[in-house]
Short mmCIF file of C-alpha atoms and ligand atoms in Angstrom, two decimals:
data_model
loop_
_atom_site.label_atom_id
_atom_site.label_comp_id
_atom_site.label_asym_id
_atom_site.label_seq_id
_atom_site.Cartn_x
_atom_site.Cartn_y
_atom_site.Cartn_z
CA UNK I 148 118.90 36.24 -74.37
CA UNK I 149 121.36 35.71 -71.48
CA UNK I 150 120.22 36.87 -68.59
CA UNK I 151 123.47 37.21 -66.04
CA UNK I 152 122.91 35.30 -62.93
CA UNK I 153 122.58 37.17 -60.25
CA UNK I 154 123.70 35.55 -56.66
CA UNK I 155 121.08 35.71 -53.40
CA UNK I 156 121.84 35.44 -50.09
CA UNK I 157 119.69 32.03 -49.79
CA UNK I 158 120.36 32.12 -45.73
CA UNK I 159 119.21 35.35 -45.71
CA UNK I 160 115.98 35.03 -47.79
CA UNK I 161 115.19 32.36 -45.81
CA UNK I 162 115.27 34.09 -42.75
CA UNK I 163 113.41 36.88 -44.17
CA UNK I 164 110.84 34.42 -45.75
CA UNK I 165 109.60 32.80 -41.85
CA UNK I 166 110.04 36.48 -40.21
CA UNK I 167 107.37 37.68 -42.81
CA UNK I 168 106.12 35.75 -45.32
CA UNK I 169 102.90 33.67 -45.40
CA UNK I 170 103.31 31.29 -48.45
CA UNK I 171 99.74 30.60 -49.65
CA UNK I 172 98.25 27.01 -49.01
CA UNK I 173 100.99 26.11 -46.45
CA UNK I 174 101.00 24.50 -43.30
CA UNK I 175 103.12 27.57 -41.87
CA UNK I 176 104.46 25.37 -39.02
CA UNK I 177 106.01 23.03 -41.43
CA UNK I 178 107.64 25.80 -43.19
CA UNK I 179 109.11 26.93 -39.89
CA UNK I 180 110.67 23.59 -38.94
CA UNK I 181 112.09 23.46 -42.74
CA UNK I 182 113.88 26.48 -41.78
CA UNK I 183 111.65 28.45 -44.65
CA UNK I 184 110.48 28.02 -48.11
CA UNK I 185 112.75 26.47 -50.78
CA UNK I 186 113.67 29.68 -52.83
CA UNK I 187 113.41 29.25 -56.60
CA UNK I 188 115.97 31.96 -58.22
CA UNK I 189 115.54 31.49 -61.89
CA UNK I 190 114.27 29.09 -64.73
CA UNK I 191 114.47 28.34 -68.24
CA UNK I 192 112.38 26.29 -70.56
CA UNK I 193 111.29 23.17 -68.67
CA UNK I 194 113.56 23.56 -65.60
CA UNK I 195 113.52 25.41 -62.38
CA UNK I 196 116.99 25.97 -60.53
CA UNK I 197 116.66 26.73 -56.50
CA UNK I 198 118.92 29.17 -54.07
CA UNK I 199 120.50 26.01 -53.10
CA UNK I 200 121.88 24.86 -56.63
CA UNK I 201 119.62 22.25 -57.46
CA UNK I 202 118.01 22.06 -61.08
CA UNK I 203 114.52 20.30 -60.81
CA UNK I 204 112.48 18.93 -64.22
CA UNK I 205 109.65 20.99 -63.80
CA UNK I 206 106.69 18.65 -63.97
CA UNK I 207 103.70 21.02 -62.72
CA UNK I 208 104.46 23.86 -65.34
CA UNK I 209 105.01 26.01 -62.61
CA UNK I 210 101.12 25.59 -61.09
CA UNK I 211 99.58 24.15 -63.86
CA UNK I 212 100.21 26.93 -65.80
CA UNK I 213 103.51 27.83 -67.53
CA UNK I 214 102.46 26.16 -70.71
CA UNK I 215 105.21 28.13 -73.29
CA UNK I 216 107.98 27.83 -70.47
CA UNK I 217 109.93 29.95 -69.03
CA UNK I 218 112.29 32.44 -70.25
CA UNK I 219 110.32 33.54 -73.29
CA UNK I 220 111.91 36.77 -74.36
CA UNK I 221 108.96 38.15 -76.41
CA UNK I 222 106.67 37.93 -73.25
CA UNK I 223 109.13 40.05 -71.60
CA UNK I 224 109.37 42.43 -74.40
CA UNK I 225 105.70 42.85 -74.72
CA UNK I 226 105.26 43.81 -71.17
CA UNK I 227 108.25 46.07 -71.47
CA UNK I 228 106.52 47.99 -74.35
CA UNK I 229 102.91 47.98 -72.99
CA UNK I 230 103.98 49.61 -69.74
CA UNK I 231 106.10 52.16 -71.78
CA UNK I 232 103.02 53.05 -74.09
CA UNK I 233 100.07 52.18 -71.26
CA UNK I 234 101.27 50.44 -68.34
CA UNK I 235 97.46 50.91 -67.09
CA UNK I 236 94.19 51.79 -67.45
CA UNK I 237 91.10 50.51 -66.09
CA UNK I 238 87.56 49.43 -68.39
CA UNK I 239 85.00 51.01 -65.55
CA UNK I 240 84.99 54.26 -67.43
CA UNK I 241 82.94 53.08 -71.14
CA UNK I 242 87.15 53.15 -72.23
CA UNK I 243 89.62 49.67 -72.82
CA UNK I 244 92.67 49.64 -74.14
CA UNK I 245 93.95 48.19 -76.94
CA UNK I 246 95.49 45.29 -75.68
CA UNK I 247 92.23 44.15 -73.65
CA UNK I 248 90.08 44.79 -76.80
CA UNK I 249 92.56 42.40 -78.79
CA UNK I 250 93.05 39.70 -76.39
CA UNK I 251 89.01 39.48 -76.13
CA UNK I 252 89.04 39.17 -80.14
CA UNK I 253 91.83 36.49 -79.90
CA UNK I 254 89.95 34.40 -77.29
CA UNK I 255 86.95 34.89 -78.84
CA UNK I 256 88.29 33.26 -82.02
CA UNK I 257 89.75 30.27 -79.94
CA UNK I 258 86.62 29.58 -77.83
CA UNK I 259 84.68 29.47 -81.25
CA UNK I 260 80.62 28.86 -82.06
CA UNK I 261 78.60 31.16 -79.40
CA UNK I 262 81.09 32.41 -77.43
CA UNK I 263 81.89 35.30 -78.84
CA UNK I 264 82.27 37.35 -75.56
CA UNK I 265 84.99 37.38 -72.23
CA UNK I 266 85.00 39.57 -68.93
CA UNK I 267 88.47 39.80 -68.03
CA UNK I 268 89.44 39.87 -64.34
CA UNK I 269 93.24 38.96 -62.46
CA UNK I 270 92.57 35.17 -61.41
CA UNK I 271 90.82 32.01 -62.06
CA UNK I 272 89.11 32.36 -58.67
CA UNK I 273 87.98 35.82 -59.24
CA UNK I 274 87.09 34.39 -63.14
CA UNK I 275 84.47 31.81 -61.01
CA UNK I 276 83.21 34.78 -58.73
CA UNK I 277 82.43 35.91 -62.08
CA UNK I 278 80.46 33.04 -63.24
CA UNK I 279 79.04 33.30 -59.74
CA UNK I 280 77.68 36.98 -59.95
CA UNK I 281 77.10 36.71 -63.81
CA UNK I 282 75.22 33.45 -63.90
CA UNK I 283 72.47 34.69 -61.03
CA UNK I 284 72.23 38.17 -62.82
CA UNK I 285 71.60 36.60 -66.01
CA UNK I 286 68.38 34.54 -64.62
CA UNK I 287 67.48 37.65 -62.91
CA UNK I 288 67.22 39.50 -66.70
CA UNK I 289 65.48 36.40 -67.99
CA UNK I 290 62.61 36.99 -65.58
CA UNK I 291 63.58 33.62 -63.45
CA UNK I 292 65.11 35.63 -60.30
CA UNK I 293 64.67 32.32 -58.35
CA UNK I 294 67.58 30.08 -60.41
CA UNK I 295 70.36 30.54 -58.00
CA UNK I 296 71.71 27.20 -57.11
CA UNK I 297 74.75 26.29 -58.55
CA UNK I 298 75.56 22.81 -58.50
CA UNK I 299 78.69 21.57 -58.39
CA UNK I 300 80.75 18.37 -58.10
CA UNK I 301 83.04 16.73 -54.87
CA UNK I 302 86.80 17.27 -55.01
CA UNK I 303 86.15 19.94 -57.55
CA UNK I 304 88.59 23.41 -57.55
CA UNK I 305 87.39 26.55 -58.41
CA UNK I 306 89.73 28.73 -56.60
CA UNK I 307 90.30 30.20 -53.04
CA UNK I 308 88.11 32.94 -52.71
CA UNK I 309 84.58 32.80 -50.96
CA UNK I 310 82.74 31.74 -54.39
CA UNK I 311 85.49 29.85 -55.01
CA UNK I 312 85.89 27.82 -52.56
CA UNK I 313 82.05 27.35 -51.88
CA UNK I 314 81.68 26.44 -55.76
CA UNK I 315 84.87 23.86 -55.41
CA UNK I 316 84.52 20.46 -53.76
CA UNK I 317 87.18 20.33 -51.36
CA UNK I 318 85.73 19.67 -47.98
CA UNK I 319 89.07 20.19 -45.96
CA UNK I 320 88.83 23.97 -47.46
CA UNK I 321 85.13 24.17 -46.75
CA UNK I 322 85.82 23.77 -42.73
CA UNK I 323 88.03 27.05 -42.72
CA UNK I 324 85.75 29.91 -43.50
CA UNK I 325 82.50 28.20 -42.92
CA UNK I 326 81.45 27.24 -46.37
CA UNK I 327 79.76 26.54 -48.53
CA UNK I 328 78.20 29.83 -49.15
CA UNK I 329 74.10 28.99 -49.26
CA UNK I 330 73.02 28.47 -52.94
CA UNK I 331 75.90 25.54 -53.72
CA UNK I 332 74.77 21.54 -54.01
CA UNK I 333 77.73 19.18 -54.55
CA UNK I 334 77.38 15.58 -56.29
CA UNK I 335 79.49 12.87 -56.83
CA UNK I 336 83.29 13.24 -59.03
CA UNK I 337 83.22 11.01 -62.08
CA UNK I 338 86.40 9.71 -60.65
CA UNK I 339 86.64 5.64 -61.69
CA UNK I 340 89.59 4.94 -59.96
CA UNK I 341 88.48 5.65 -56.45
CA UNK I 342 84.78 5.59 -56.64
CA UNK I 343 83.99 3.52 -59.49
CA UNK I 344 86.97 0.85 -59.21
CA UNK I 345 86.03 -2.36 -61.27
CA UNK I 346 82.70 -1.05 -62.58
CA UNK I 347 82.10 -0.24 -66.38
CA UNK I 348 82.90 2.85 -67.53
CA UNK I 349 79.59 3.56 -69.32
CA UNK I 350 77.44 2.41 -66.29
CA UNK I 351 79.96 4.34 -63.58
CA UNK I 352 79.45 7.55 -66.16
CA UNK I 353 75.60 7.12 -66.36
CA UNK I 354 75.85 6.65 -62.12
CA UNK I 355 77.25 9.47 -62.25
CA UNK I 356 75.10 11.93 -64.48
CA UNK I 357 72.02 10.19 -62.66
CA UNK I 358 73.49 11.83 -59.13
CA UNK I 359 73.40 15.08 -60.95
CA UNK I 360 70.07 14.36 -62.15
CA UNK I 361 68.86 13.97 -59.04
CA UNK I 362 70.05 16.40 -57.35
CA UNK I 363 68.60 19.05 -60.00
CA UNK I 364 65.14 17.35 -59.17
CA UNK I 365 66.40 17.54 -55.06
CA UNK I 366 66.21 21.70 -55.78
CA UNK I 367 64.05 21.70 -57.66
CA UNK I 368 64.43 22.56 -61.96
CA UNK I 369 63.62 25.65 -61.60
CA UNK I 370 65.58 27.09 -58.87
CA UNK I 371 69.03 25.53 -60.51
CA UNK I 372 71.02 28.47 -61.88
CA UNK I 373 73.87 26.28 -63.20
CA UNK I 374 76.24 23.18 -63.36
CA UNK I 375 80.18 24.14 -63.41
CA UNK I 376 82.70 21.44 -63.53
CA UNK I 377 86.01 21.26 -64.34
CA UNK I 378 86.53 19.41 -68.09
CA UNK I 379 89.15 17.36 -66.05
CA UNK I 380 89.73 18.00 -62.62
CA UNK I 381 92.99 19.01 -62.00
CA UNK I 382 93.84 19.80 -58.27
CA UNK I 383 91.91 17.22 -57.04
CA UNK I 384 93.62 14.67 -58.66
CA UNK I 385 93.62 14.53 -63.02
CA UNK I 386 89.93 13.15 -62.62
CA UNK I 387 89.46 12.30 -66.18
CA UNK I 388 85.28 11.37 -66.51
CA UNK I 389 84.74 8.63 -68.47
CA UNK I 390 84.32 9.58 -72.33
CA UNK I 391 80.22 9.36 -72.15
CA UNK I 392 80.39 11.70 -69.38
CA UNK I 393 80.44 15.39 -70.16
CA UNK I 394 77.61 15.33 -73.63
CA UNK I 395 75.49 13.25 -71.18
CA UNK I 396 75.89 16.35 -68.44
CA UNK I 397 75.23 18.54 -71.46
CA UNK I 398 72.24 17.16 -72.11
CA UNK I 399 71.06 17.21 -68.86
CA UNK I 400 71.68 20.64 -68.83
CA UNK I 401 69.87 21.52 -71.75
CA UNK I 402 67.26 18.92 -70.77
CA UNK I 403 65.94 21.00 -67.44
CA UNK I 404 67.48 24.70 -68.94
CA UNK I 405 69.89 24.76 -66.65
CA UNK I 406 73.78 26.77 -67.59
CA UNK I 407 76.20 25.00 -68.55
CA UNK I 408 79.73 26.52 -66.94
CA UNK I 409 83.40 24.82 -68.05
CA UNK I 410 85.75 25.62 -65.31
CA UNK I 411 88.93 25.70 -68.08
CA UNK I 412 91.25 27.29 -66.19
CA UNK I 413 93.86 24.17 -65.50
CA UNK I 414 92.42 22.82 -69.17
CA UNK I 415 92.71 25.53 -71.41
CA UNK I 416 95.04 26.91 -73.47
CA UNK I 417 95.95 23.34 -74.90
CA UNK I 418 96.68 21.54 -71.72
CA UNK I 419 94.32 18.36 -73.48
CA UNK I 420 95.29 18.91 -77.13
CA UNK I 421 92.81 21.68 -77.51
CA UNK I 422 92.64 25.23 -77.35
CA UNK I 423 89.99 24.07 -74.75
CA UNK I 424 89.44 21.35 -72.58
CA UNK I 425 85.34 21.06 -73.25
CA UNK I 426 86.06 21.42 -77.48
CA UNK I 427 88.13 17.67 -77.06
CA UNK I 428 84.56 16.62 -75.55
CA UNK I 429 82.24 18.38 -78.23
CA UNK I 430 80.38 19.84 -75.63
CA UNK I 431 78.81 23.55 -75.89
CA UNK I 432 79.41 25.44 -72.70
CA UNK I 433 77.27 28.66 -71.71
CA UNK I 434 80.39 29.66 -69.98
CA UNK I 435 83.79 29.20 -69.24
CA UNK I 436 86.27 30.59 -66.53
CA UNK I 437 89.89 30.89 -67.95
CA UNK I 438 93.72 31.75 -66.36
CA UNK I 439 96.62 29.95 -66.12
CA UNK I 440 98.06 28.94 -69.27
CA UNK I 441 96.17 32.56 -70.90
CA UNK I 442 99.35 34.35 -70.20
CA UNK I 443 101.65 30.86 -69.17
CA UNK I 444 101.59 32.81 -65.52
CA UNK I 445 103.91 35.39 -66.82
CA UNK I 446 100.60 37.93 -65.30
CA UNK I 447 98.43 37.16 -63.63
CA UNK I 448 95.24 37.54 -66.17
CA UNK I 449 91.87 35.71 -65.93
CA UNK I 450 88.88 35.66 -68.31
CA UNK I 451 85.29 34.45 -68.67
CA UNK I 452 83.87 33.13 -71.93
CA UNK I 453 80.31 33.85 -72.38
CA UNK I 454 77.82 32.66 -74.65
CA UNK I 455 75.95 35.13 -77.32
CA UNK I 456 72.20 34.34 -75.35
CA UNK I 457 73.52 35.53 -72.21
CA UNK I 458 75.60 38.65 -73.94
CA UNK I 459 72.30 39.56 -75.46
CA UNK I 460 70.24 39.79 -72.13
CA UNK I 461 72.80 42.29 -70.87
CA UNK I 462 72.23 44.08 -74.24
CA UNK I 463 69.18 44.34 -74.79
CA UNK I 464 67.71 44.47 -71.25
CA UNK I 465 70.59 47.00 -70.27
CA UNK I 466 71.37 48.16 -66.55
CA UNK I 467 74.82 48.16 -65.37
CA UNK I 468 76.41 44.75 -64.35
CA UNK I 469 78.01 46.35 -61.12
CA UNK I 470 80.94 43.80 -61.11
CA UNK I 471 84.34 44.43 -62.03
CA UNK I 472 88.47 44.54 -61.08
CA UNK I 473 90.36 47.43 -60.90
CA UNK I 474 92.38 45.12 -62.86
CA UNK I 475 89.91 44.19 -65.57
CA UNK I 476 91.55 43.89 -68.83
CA UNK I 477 95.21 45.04 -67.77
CA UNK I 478 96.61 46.22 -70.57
CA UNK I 479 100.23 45.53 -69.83
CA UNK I 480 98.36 41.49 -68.85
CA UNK I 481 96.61 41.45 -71.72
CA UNK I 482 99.71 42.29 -73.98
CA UNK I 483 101.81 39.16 -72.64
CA UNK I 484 98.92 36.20 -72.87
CA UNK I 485 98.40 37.99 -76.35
CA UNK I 486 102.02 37.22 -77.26
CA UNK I 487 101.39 34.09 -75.49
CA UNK I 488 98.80 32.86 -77.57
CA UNK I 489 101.01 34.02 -80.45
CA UNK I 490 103.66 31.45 -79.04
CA UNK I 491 101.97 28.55 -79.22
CA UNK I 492 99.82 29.27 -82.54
CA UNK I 493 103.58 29.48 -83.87
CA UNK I 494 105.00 26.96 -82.41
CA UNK I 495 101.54 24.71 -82.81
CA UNK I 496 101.71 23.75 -79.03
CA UNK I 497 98.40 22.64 -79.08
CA UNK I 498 98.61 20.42 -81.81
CA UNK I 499 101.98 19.08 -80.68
CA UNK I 500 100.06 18.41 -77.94
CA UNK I 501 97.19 16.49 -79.06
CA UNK I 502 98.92 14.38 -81.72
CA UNK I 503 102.56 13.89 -80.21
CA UNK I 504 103.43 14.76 -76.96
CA UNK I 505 100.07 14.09 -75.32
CA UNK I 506 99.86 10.27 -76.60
CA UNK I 507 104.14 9.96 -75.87
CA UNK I 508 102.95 11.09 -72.35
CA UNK I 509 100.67 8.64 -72.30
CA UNK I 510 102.94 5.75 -73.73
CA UNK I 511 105.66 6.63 -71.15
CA UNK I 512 103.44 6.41 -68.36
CA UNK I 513 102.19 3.08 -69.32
CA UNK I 514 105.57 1.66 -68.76
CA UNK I 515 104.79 2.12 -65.03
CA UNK I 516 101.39 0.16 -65.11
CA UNK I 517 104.37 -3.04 -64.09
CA UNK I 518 104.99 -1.67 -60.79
CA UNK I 519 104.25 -2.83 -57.95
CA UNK I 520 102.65 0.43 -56.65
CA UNK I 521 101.05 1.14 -59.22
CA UNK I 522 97.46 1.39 -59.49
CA UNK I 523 96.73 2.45 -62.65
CA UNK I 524 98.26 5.79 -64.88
CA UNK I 525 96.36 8.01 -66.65
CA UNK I 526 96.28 11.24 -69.06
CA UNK I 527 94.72 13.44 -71.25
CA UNK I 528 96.79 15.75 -73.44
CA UNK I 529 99.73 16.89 -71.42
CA UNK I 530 97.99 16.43 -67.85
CA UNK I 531 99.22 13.16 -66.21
CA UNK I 532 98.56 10.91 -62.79
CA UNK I 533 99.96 7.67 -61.36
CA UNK I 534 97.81 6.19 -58.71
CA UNK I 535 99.61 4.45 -55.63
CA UNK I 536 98.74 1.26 -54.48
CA UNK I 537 99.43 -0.96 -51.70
CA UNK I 538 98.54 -3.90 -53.33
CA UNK I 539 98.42 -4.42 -57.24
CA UNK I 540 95.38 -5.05 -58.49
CA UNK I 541 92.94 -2.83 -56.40
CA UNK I 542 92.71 0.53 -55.14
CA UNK I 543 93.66 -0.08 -51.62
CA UNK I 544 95.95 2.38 -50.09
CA UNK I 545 98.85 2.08 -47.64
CA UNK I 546 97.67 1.88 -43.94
CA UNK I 547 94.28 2.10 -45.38
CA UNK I 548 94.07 5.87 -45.53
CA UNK I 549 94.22 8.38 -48.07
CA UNK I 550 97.23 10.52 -48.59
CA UNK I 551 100.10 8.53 -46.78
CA UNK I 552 101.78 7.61 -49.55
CA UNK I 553 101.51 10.87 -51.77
CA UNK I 554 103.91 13.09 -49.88
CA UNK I 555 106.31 10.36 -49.35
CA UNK I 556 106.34 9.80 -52.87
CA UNK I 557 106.23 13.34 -53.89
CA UNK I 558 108.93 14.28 -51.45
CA UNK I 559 111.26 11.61 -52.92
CA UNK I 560 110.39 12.53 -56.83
CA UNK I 561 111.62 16.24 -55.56
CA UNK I 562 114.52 15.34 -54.31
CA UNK I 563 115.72 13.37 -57.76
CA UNK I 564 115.29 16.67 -59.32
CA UNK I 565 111.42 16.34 -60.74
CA UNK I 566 108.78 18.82 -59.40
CA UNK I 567 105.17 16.64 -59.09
CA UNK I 568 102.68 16.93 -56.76
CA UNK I 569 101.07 14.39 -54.94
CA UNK I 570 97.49 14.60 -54.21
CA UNK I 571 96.13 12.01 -52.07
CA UNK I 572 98.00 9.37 -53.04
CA UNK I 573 98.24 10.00 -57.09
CA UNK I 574 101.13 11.84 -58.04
CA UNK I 575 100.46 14.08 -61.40
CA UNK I 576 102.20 16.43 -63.42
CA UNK I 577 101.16 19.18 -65.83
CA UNK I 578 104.80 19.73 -67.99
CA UNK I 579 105.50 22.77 -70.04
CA UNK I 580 103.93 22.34 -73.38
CA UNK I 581 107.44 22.68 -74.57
CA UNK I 582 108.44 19.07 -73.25
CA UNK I 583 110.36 17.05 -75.58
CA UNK I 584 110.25 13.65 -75.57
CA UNK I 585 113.63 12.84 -73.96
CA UNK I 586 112.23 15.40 -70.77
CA UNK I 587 109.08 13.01 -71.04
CA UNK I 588 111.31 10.18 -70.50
CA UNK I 589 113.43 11.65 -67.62
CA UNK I 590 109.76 12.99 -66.05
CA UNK I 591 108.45 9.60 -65.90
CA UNK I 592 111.70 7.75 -65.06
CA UNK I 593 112.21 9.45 -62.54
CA UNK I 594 108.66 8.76 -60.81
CA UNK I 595 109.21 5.43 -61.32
CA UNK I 596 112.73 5.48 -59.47
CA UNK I 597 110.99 7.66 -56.88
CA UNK I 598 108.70 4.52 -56.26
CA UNK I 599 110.73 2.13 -56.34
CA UNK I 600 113.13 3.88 -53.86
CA UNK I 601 109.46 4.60 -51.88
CA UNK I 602 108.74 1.06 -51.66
CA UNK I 603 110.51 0.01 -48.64
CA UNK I 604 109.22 2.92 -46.55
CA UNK I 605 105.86 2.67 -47.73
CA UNK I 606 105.79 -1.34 -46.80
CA UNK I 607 107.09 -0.83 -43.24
CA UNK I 608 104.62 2.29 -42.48
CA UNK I 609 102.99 1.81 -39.46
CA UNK I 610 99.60 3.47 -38.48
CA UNK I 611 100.72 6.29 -35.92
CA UNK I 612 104.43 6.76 -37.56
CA UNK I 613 104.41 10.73 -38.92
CA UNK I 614 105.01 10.62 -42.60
C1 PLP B 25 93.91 27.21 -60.14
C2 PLP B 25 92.46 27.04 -60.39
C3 PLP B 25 91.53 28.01 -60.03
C4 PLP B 25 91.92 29.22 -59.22
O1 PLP B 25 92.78 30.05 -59.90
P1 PLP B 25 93.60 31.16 -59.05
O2 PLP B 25 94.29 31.94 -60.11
O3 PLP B 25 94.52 30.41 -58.15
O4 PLP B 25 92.62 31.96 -58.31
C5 PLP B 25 90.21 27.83 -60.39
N1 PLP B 25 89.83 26.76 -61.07
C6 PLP B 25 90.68 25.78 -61.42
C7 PLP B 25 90.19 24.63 -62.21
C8 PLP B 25 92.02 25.89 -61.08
O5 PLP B 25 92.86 24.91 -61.39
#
């Protein structure tokens, strides 16, 4: 469908963006002396065209989440028909709506084995606050009132709200707010790169389960309510665990009967080759938080996956679970990530993922493992980092500090027309399932001309000089 192109006023919007607009995770004084946010007018499949004329690759799938791309008719269409028919109705009354009913089918039949169950809610934080209040209910059914601690691991994400934060890893987020919440432990990230540089991958994984290990015995067994990790981590870097990892944490889990919660809301939705991120590591999650790619961000829609065991102690010990969205189940939500779901069974994104684009990522970013900034490249499925290095070989960073080179690099990538992110100092990208190989190509030559044209910069950086 052509959509006519309507023309903004890009002077104005700015203006009106840094009289009254707040963009979320921003440093707002930055935004000021940029003269306001960079307004994005339109996109179409993989690309994202600004107020100012530029197209940009879009290498982040929006925010990790656009995984059918944009300017999908039928998702249009099927919020266009909902909100004729039932734009809304809310799931507090013993009513749902068709849509909700359907979509919790559909992601029932995805999730597979035990999970045959999903509380819906508007947002992969709110999907963790979930978890949160679900998980510590549960035990309180099950006669074991005094399983509350989550644990949880450093550099995690789990969203912005209190539980969210509090359950995430990020420190820097922890100091505004005061948090962690009480009731959250944190261990080590399974991250080899930075923490387990040089060391085998079986011994850095077993390292790693044993901090869990003894952290549960730190607590105490019985006062553990669950362990939530993301199957990869996404914002805090594409941590992918070494493969022994995540059935070792399984077992552990099991081992002390502790929950086991999959934080799927970057990894779902085929992002690894899989409907889920936790089915490519044949592990059996009591949980799992879901958003993003459920509805490719066309609404904002969240879910939580829960196990039959847990389903049954709300059944059968009965009581309302006082927790719930005005936004629960949203019909005229639920009808797009339906038709979204329908997308990419059709199209068989999440094969395509698994068996073609995933390993051509993978191949492509391999050719940058011969630069001299590079530490090392890695992916999973269609989730993708390149680590930067000051010197080849190791893990050392520029100026010996984390996160000098990332924006520089970042910025630079941006301006040759490729939206990453850099995180620290990895750049990643999360495409549009929809990539091609040719967009593959231009996603990681351009990084690689980004670094190259980086270099020079990076080398003369001198501690003190603002980046
Ligand atoms: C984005 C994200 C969240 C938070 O989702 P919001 O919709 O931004 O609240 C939670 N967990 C993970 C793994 C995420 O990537």
């Amino acid at each position: 469908m052509n959509v006519p192109i309507r023309n903004h006023d890009i002077a104005e919007l700015k203006r009106l963006d840094l009289a009254h607009h707040l963009p979320a995770q921003a440093d707002h004084k930055v935004i000021a002396e940029l003269g306001g946010s960079r307004i994005i007018t339109r996109a179409d499949g993989c690309y994202i065209h600004d107020g100012e004329g530029h197209t940009i690759l879009d290498g982040m799938a929006g925010l990790w989440c656009v995984n059918v791309g944009y300017g999908r008719e039928e998702l249009a269409k099927a919020a266009y028909e909902q909100m004729l028919e039932l734009p809304y109705y809310n799931t507090f009354f013993k009513t749902a709506t068709p849509p909700t009913v359907r979509l919790a089918a559909k992601i029932a039949e995805k999730m597979g084995g035990d999970l045959s169950h999903v509380f819906f809610n508007s947002s992969g934080s709110e999907a963790n606050d979930t978890v949160f209040r679900l998980a510590r209910h549960y035990w309180k059914l099950k006669g074991e009132p005094q399983r509350t601690v989550f644990i949880s691991r450093w550099n995690a994400y789990h969203g912005s709200t209190v539980a969210g934060v509090s359950l995430g890893g990020m420190k820097h987020m922890h100091v505004q707010g005061d948090l962690p919440i009480p009731g959250v432990e944190h261990v080590r990230q399974p991250y080899g790169f930075g923490e387990g540089f040089g060391e085998d991958p079986d011994a850095f994984a077993e390292a790693c389960v044993q901090a869990i290990e003894d952290k549960i015995l730190e607590v105490g067994p019985e006062k553990v309510a669950a362990f939530i990790g993301e199957p990869v981590q996404g914002a805090g870097g594409v941590i992918i665990p070494p493969e022994g990892y995540w059935p070792k944490v399984e077992a552990l889990c099991r081992k002390y009967g502790i929950l086991l919660v999959c934080d799927e809301v970057i990894c779902g939705f085929g992002r690894l080759g899989h409907w889920f991120g936790h089915q490519g590591y044949g592990i059996k999650p009591d949980m799992i938080a879901m958003a993003k790619g459920l509805s490719s961000g066309y609404l904002p829609i969240s879910a939580v996956g829960v196990a039959d065991h847990i389903v049954a102690e709300l059944k059968e010990k009965g009581g309302d679970f006082i927790h719930g969205f005005t936004y629960s189940g949203h019909p005229t939500c639920a009808a797009v990530a339906i038709a979204n779901i329908e997308i990419m069974e059709r199209e068989g994104l999440i094969e395509r993922t698994r068996t073609d684009t995933g390993p051509y990522l993978a191949k492509a970013l391999a050719r940058l493992n011969d630069h001299p900034l590079v530490g090392e490249t890695r992916s999973r499925g269609l989730l993708g980092a390149v680590e930067i290095v000051r010197e080849k070989g190791t893990n050392l960073r520029f100026l010996d500090k984390e996160g000098e080179a990332g924006p520089i690099v970042r910025d630079i990538c941006i301006r040759n027309g490729l939206m990453v992110r850099g995180i620290r100092d990895t750049i990643v990208c999360c495409p549009p399932l929809i990539i091609t190989h040719a967009q593959i190509d231009e996603l990681v030559d351009i990084i690689g001309r980004s670094l190259t044209e980086a270099e020079p910069i990076l080398r003369a950086l001198k501690p003190g000089t603002p980046s």
